[in-house]
XYZ file of C-alpha atoms in Angstrom:
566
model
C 0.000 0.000 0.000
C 2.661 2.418 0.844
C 4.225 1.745 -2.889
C 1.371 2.507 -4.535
C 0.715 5.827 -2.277
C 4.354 6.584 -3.105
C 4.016 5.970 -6.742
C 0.418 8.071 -6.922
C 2.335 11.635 -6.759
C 4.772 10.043 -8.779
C 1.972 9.178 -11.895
C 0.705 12.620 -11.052
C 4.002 14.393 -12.084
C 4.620 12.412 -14.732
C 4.318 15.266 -17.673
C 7.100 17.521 -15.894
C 9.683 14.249 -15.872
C 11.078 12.918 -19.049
C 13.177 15.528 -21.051
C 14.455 18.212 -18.765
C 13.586 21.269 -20.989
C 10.268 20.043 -22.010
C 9.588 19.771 -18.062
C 10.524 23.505 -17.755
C 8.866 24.934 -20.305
C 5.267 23.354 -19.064
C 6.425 24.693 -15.572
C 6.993 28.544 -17.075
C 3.946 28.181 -18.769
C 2.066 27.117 -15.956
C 3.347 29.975 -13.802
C 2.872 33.054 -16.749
C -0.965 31.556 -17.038
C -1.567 31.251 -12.764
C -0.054 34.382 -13.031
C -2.303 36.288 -16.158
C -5.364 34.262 -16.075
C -5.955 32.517 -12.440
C -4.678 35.628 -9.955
C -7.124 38.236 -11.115
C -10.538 35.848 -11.578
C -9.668 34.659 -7.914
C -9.302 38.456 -7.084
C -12.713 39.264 -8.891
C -14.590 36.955 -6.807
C -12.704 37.198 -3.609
C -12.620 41.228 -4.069
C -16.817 41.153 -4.202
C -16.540 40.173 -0.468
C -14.503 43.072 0.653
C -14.659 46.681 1.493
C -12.101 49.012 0.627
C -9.809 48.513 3.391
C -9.856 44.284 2.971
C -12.634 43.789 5.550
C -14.424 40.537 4.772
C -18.168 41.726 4.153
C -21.414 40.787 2.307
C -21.781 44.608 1.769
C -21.316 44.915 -2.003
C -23.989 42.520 -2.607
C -26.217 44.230 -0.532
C -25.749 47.251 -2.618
C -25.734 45.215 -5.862
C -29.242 43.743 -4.939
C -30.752 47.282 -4.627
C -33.657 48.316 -6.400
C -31.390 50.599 -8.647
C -28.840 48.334 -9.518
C -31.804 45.346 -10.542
C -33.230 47.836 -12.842
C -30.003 48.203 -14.732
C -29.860 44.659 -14.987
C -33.048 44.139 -15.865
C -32.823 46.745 -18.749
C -29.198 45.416 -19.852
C -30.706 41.743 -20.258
C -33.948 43.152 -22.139
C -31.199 45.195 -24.212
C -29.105 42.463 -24.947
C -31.608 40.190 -25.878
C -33.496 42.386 -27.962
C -30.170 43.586 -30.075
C -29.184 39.836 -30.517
C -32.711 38.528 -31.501
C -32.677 41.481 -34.377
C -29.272 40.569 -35.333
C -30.500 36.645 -35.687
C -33.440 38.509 -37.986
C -30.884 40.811 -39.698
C -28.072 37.936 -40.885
C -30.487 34.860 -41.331
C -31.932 36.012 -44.651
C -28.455 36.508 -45.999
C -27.215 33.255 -44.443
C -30.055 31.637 -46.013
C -29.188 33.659 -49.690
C -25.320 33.125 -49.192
C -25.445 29.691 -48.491
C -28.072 27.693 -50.192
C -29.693 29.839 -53.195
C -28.361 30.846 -56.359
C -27.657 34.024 -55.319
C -24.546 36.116 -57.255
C -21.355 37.227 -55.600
C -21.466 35.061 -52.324
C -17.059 35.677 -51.950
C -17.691 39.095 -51.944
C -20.747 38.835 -49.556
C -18.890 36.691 -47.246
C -15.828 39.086 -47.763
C -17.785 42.152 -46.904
C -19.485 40.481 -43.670
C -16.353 40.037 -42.593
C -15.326 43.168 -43.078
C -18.201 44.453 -40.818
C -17.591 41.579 -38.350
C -13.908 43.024 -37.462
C -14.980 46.863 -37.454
C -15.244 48.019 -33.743
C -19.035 48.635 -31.877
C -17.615 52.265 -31.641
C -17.769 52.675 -35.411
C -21.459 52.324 -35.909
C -22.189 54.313 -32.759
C -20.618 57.323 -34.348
C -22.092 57.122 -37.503
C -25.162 56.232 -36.523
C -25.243 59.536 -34.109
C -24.062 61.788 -37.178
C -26.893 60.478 -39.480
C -30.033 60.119 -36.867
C -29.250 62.272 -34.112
C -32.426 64.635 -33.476
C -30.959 67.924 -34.207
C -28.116 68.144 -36.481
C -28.220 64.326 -38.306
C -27.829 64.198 -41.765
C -30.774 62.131 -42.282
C -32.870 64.570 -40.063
C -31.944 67.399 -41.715
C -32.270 66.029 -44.953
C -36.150 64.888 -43.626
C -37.050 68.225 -42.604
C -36.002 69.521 -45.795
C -37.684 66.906 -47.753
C -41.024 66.935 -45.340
C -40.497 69.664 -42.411
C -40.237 66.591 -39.901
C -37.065 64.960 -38.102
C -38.610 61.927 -37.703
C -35.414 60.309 -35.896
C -33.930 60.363 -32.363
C -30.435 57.831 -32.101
C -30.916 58.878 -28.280
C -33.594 56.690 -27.412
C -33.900 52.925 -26.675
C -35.187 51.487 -29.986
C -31.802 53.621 -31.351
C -29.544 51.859 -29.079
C -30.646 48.385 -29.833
C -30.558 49.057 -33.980
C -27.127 50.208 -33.974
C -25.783 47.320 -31.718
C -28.028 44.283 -33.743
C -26.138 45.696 -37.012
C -23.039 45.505 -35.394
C -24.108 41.754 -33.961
C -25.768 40.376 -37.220
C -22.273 39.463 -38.936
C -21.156 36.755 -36.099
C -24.988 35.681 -36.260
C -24.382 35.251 -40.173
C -21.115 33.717 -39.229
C -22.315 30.913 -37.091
C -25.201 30.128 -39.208
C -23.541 30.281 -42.472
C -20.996 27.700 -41.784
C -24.169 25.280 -39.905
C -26.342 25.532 -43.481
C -23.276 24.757 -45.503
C -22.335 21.719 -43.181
C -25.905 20.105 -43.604
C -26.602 16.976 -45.597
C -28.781 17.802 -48.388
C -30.054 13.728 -48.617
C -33.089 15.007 -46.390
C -34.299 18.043 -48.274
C -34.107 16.091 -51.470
C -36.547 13.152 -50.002
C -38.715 15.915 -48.970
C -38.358 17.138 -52.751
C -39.738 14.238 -53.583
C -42.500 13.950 -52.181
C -43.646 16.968 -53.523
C -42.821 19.202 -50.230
C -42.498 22.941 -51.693
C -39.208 24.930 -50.804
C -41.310 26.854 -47.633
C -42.001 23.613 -46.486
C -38.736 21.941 -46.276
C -37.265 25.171 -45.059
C -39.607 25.093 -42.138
C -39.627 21.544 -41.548
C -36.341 19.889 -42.140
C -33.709 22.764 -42.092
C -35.146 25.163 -39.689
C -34.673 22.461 -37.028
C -31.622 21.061 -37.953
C -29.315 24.321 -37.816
C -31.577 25.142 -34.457
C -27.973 24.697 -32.704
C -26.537 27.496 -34.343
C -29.264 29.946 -34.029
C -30.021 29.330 -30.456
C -26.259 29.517 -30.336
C -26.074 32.542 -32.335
C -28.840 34.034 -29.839
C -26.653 33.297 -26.860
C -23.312 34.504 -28.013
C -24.684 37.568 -29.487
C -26.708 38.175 -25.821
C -23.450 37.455 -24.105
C -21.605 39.993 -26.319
C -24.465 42.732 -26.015
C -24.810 42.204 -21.980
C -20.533 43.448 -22.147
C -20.849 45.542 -25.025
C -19.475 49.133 -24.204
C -19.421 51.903 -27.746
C -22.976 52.466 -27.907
C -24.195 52.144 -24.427
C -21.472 54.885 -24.060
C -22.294 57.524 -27.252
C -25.718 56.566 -27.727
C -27.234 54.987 -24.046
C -25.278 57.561 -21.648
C -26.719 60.573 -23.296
C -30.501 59.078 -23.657
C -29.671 58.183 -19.903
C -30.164 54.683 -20.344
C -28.001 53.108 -18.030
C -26.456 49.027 -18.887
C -23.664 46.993 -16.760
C -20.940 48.223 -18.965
C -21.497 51.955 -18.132
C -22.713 51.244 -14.651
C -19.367 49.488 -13.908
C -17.502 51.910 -15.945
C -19.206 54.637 -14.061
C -18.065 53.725 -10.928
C -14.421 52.859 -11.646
C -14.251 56.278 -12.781
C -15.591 58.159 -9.989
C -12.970 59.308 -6.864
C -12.419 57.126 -5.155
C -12.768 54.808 -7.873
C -15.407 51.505 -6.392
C -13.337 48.517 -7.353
C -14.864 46.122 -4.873
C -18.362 47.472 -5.792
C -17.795 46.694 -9.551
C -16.213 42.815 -8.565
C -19.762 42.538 -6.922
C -21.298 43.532 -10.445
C -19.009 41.770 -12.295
C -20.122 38.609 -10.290
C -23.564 39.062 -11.208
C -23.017 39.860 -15.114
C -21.049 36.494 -14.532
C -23.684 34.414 -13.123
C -26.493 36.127 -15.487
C -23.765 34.499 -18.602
C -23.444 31.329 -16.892
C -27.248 31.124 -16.848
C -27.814 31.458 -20.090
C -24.961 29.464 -20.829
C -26.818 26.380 -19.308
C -29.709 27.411 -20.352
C -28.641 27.030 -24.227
C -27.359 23.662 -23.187
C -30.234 22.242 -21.671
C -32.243 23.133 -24.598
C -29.766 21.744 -27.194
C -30.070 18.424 -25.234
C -33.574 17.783 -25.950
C -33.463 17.008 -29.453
C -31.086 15.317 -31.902
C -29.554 17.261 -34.675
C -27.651 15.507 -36.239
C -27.427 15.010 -39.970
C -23.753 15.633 -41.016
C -22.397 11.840 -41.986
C -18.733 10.902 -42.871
C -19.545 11.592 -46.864
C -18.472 14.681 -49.037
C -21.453 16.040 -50.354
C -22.694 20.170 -51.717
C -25.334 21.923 -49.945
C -28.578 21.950 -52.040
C -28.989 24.994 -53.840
C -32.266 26.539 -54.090
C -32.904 28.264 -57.486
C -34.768 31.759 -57.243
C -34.908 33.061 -60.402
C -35.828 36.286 -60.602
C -36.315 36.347 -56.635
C -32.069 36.250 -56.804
C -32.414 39.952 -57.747
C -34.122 40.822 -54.504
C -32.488 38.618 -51.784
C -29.441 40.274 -53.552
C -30.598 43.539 -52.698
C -31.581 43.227 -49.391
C -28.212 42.195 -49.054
C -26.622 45.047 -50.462
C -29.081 47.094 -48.558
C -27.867 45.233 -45.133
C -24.003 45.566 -46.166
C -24.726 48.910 -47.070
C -26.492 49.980 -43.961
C -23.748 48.008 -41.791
C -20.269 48.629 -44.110
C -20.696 51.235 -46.740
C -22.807 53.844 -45.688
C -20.797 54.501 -41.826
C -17.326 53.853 -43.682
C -18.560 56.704 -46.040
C -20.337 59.193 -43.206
C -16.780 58.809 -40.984
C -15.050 59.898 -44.099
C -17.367 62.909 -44.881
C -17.303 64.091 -41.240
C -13.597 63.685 -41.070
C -12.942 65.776 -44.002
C -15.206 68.388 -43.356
C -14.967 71.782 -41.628
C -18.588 71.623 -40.838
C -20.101 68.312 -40.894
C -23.132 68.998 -41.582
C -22.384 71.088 -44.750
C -21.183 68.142 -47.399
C -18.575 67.332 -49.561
C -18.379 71.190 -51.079
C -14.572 71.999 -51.894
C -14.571 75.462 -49.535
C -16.052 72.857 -46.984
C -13.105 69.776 -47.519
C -9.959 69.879 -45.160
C -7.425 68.067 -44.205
C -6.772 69.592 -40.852
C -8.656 67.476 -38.996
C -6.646 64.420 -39.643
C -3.236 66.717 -38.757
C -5.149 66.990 -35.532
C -6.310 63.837 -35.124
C -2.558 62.083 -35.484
C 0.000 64.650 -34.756
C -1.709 68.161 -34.093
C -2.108 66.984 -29.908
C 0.211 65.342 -27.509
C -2.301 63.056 -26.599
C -3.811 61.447 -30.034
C -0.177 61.015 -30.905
C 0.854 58.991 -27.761
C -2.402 57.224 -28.408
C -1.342 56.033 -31.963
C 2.115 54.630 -30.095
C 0.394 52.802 -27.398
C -1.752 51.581 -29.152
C 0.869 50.325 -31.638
C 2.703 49.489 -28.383
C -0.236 47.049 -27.041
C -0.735 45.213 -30.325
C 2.767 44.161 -31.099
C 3.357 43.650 -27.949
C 0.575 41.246 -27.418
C 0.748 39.798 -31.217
C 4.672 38.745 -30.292
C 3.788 37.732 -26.552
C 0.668 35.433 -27.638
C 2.293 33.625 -30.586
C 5.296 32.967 -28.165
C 3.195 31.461 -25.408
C 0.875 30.262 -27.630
C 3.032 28.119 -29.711
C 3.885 25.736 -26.572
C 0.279 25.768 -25.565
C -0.564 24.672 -28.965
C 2.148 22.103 -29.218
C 0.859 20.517 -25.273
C -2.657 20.435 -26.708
C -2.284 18.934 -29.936
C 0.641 16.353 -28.573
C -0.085 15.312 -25.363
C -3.412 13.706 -23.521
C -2.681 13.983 -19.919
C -4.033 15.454 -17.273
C -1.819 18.565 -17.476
C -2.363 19.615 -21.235
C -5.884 19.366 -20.223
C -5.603 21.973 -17.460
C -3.679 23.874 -19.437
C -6.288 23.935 -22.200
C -8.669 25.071 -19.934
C -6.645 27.689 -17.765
C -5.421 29.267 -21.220
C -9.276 29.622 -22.421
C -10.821 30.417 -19.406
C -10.838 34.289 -20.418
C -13.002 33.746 -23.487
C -15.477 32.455 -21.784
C -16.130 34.796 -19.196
C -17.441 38.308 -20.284
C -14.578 40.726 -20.852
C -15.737 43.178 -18.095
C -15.897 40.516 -15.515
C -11.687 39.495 -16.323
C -10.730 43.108 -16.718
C -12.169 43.935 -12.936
C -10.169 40.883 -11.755
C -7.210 42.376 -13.600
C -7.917 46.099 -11.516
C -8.114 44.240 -8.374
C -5.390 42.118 -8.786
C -2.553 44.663 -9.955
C -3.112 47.642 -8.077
C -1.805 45.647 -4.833
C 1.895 44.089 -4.001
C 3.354 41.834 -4.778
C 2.864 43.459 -8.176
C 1.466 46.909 -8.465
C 0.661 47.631 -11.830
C -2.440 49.763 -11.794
C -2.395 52.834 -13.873
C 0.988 51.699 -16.257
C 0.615 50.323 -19.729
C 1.442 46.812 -18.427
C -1.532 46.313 -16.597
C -3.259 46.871 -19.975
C -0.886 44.471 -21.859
C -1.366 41.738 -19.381
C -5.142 41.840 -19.896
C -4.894 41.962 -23.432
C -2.395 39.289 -23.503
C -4.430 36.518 -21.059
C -7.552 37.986 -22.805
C -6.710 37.195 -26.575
C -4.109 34.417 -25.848
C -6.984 31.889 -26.919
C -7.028 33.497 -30.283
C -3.881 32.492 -31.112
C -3.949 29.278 -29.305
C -7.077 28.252 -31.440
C -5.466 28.321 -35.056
C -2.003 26.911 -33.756
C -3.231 24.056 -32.159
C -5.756 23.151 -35.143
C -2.035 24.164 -37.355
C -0.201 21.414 -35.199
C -3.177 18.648 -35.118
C -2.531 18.780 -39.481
C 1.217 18.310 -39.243
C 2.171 14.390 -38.895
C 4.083 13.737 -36.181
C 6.461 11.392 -37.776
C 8.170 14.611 -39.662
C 9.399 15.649 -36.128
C 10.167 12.260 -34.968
C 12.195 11.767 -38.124
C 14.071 14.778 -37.572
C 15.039 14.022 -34.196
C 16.094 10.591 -35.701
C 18.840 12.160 -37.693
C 19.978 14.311 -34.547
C 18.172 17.626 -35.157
C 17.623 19.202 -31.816
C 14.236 20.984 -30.637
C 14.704 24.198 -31.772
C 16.142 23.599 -34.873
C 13.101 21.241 -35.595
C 10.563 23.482 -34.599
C 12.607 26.434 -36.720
C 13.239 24.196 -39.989
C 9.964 22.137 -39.490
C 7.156 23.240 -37.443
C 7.447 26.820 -38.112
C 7.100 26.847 -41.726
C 4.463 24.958 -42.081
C 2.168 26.799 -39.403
C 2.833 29.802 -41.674
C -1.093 30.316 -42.061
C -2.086 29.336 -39.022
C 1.112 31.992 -37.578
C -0.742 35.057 -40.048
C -4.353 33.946 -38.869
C -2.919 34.339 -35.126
C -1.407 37.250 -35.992
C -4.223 38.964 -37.937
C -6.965 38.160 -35.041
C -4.654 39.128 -32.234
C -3.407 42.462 -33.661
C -6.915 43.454 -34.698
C -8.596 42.717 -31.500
C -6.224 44.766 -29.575
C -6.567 47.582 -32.263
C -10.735 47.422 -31.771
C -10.941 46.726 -28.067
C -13.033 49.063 -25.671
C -14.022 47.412 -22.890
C -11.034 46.513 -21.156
C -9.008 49.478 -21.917
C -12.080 51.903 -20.617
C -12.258 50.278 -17.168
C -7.530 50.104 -17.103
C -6.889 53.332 -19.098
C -5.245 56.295 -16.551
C -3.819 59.462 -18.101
C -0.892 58.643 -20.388
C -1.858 54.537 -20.974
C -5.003 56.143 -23.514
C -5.031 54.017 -26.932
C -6.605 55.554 -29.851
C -10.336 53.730 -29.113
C -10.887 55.247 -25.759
C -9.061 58.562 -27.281
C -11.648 58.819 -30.211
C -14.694 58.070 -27.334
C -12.852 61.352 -24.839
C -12.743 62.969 -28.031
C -16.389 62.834 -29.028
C -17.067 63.662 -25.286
C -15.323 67.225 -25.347
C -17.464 67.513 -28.546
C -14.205 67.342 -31.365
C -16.225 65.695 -33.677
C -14.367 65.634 -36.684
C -10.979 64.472 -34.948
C -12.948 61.640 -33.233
C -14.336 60.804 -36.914
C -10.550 61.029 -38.084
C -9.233 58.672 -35.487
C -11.933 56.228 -36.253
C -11.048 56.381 -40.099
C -7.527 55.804 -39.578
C -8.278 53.363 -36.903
C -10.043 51.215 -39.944
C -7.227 52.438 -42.200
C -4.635 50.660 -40.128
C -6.266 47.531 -39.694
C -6.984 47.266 -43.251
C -3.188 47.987 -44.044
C -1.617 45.521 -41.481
C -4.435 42.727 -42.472
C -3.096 43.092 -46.526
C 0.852 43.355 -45.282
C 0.528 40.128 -43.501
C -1.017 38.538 -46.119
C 1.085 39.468 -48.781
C 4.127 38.506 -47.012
C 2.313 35.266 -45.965
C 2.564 34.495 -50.023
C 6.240 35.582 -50.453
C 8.176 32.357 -51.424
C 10.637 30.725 -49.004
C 7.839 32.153 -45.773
């Protein structure tokens, strides 16, 4: 008995023994994710049971519970549910077209969704404000001059959910896309047969098979919506409609700032994702859906004749609403001593973009940090992603498993909820790094590290081991494999890391609006402080070249992912 008790730890341990450097890495790894990802969610739960001054206490929950507090929650869930069931109504249509009609220029359509899908929330909040706002929107004004009515108020409730279900709708087009292309067409040609008409087989066979990724769709959309933060904060704030991601940004911003307060929120927006989390589950588990087998096969395309002409205009109209029309507003405003006068050449300037980059201290440190933050993160995710990747996709013990799910355990928690754990857990020794760029750095790096863990891993699963193995054979060393070897051949995976990580540091808003002190400002939250002193056409500017630089690095890594010899 005492062997095997001895041996026990011994089994335990057994992924750190073997090759001595192997042993280490999984040990650094294991300390820079405890560090990143574990320390601040145990601070954001054990910080909602404190005061100020570290006195254990049931206080903040007391407060959270008040009648104030449950109407913000109440009106955030209505909100986010509301925005992601329009988005489901906005992208299934186009899904539907894309997918499985005859419909022309589906690349292009997918391309342009796309497109949308990677442009921040912040982005349609601003144009949406300088087209529909009451008194001065181009839209408005064109209305009264058209009618002698301004018909449209972006302040108001309805306003707030439009502008964020056009910003959901491409992930719900996403996810549903890619479950109608993945379904067996053997069913809706039985159905065919037996003289079923096209409504018919929509309602009855597909409609219930791609359920999963519309209910799916409808959670992750409500998920992102509870946590969303650009229009709750240009359109909701002034229409005083108060959400969590206000509320808590509210109070980290007053003096003194209520950290513990917000873990107690943060705990609650938590639990109200979990729920719905389970709830999804449970309802996915009371039906089969299955009807993807092991043989190649097209989707069945539906021909609509002359009908193609319309679903292909309600898509242009929805990638025009979504893509074309705020890309183009952003531009006029930006370019334009008075917004609201047009594209006139006594009107067009130039100025504003001076301004925007190098005319201020401040919009120009921006432009750094925020260059700062996404190499920084790009470099430190593909370097501690790589080993992740390689522990996943290799090994099936206990420890790549809890590695798997330490490393992902900030995507699926809402971003506001990790970000408080990062407050509370860095402005205190051992390590105090509350209003320095790091403290934003580490949260983006735990934060998007699963985006570059994803595509590696999936990179490393298609590469046979036995190229490795043979290379070791002949003497080649580790690093010298994984530099002659590996690397190359993850070279799509590596720009797909890349690309995701780089962007989603260059869009984010939520994290950097609750961690940002003066000096640590990237150009996002700059842009939002911007449109708050009332610089309108600089904020438009920095948004434009925010889009401009994403566009640019997206097209340089690609090119030089086609360069011979990469």
């Amino acid at each position: 008995m005492a062997a095997i008790a001895h041996r026990e730890p011994a089994r335990l341990l057994a992924p750190l023994h073997g090759r001595g450097l192997a042993g280490l890495g999984i040990i650094v790894i294991v300390a820079v994710l405890a560090v990143t990802v574990l320390y601040p969610m145990v601070w954001a739960f054990v910080g909602s049971f404190q005061t100020e001054d570290g006195v254990w206490t049931l206080a903040q929950y007391q407060r959270v519970f008040s009648p104030y507090y449950l109407r913000v929650m109440a009106t955030t869930l209505v909100y986010a549910a509301t925005s992601s069931f329009l988005a489901l109504l906005i992208a299934l249509p186009i899904a539907w077209s894309v997918a499985r009609t005859d419909v022309p220029a589906k690349h292009l359509i997918r391309a342009c969704v796309t497109i949308t899908f990677v442009m921040p929330p912040l982005f349609h909040a601003l144009a949406f404000v300088f087209l529909f706002q009451p008194q001065a929107g181009l839209i408005n004004n064109l209305s009264e001059f058209l009618f002698g009515i301004r018909p449209f108020n972006i302040y108001s409730f309805s306003g707030l959910v439009a502008v964020t279900a056009i910003g959901l709708s491409p992930q719900a087009f996403l996810l549903v896309d890619s479950a109608l292309r993945g379904v067996d067409p053997s069913l809706e040609e039985a159905a065919a047969v037996t003289g079923a008409s096209h409504l018919q087989i929509v309602r009855r066979i597909v409609l219930p098979v791609i359920l999963p990724a519309i209910l799916s769709s409808f959670v992750l959309g409500m998920i992102e919506g509870l946590g969303i933060f650009g229009p709750p904060a240009v359109i909701g704030i002034p229409a005083k409609i108060p959400v969590m991601s206000t509320q808590i940004f509210i109070e980290l911003s007053g003096s003194p700032p209520r950290i513990e307060f917000c873990a107690a929120l943060a705990i609650l927006f938590l639990g109200t994702s979990t729920l719905l989390l389970i709830v999804q589950d449970r309802l996915l588990r009371r039906g089969s859906f299955v009807t993807v087998t092991g043989q190649g096969f097209r989707p069945r395309q539906v021909r609509l004749r002359g009908w193609k002409w319309v679903a292909l205009g309600y898509v242009v109209s929805v990638l025009g609403i979504g893509l074309i029309l705020p890309t183009a507003i952003l531009v006029v405003v930006s370019v334009s001593r008075v917004w609201t006068d047009g594209l006139v050449p006594r009107n067009v300037t130039l100025d504003y973009y001076r301004a925007a980059l190098l005319g201020q201290e401040r919009t120009f440190q921006s432009l750094g940090n925020t260059l700062i933050l996404g190499l920084t993160t790009l470099v430190a995710t593909l370097a501690v992603g790589l080993p992740i990747a390689w522990i996943i996709a290799r090994r099936r013990d206990w420890m790549a498993k809890a590695i798997r799910l330490i490393a992902y355990l900030p995507l699926s928690v809402p971003a506001i909820v990790f970000t408080v754990g990062v407050v509370l857990a860095f402005i205190r020794p051992p390590v105090v790094l509350y209003g320095t760029l790091a403290i934003v750095a580490v949260c983006y790096f735990a934060r998007f590290l699963p985006f570059a863990v994803q595509p590696l891993s999936d990179g490393l699963r298609q590469i046979d081991a036995s190229l490795t193995e043979a290379a070791r054979v002949v003497g080649s060393g580790a690093f010298r494999t994984g530099t002659r070897i590996v690397l190359p051949l993850l070279k799509y995976s590596a720009v797909s890391t890349a690309m995701l990580v780089f962007v989603a540091c260059v869009r984010e808003i939520v994290s950097i609006a609750l961690l940002y002190s003066p000096g640590t400002e990237t150009m996002m939250i700059t842009a939002l402080l911007l449109w708050e002193e009332g610089q309108v056409q600089i904020t438009a500017a920095m948004v434009v070249f925010i889009l401009f630089l994403v566009t640019a690095f997206y097209a340089s890594v690609r090119l030089s992912a086609r360069r011979p010899g990469m």
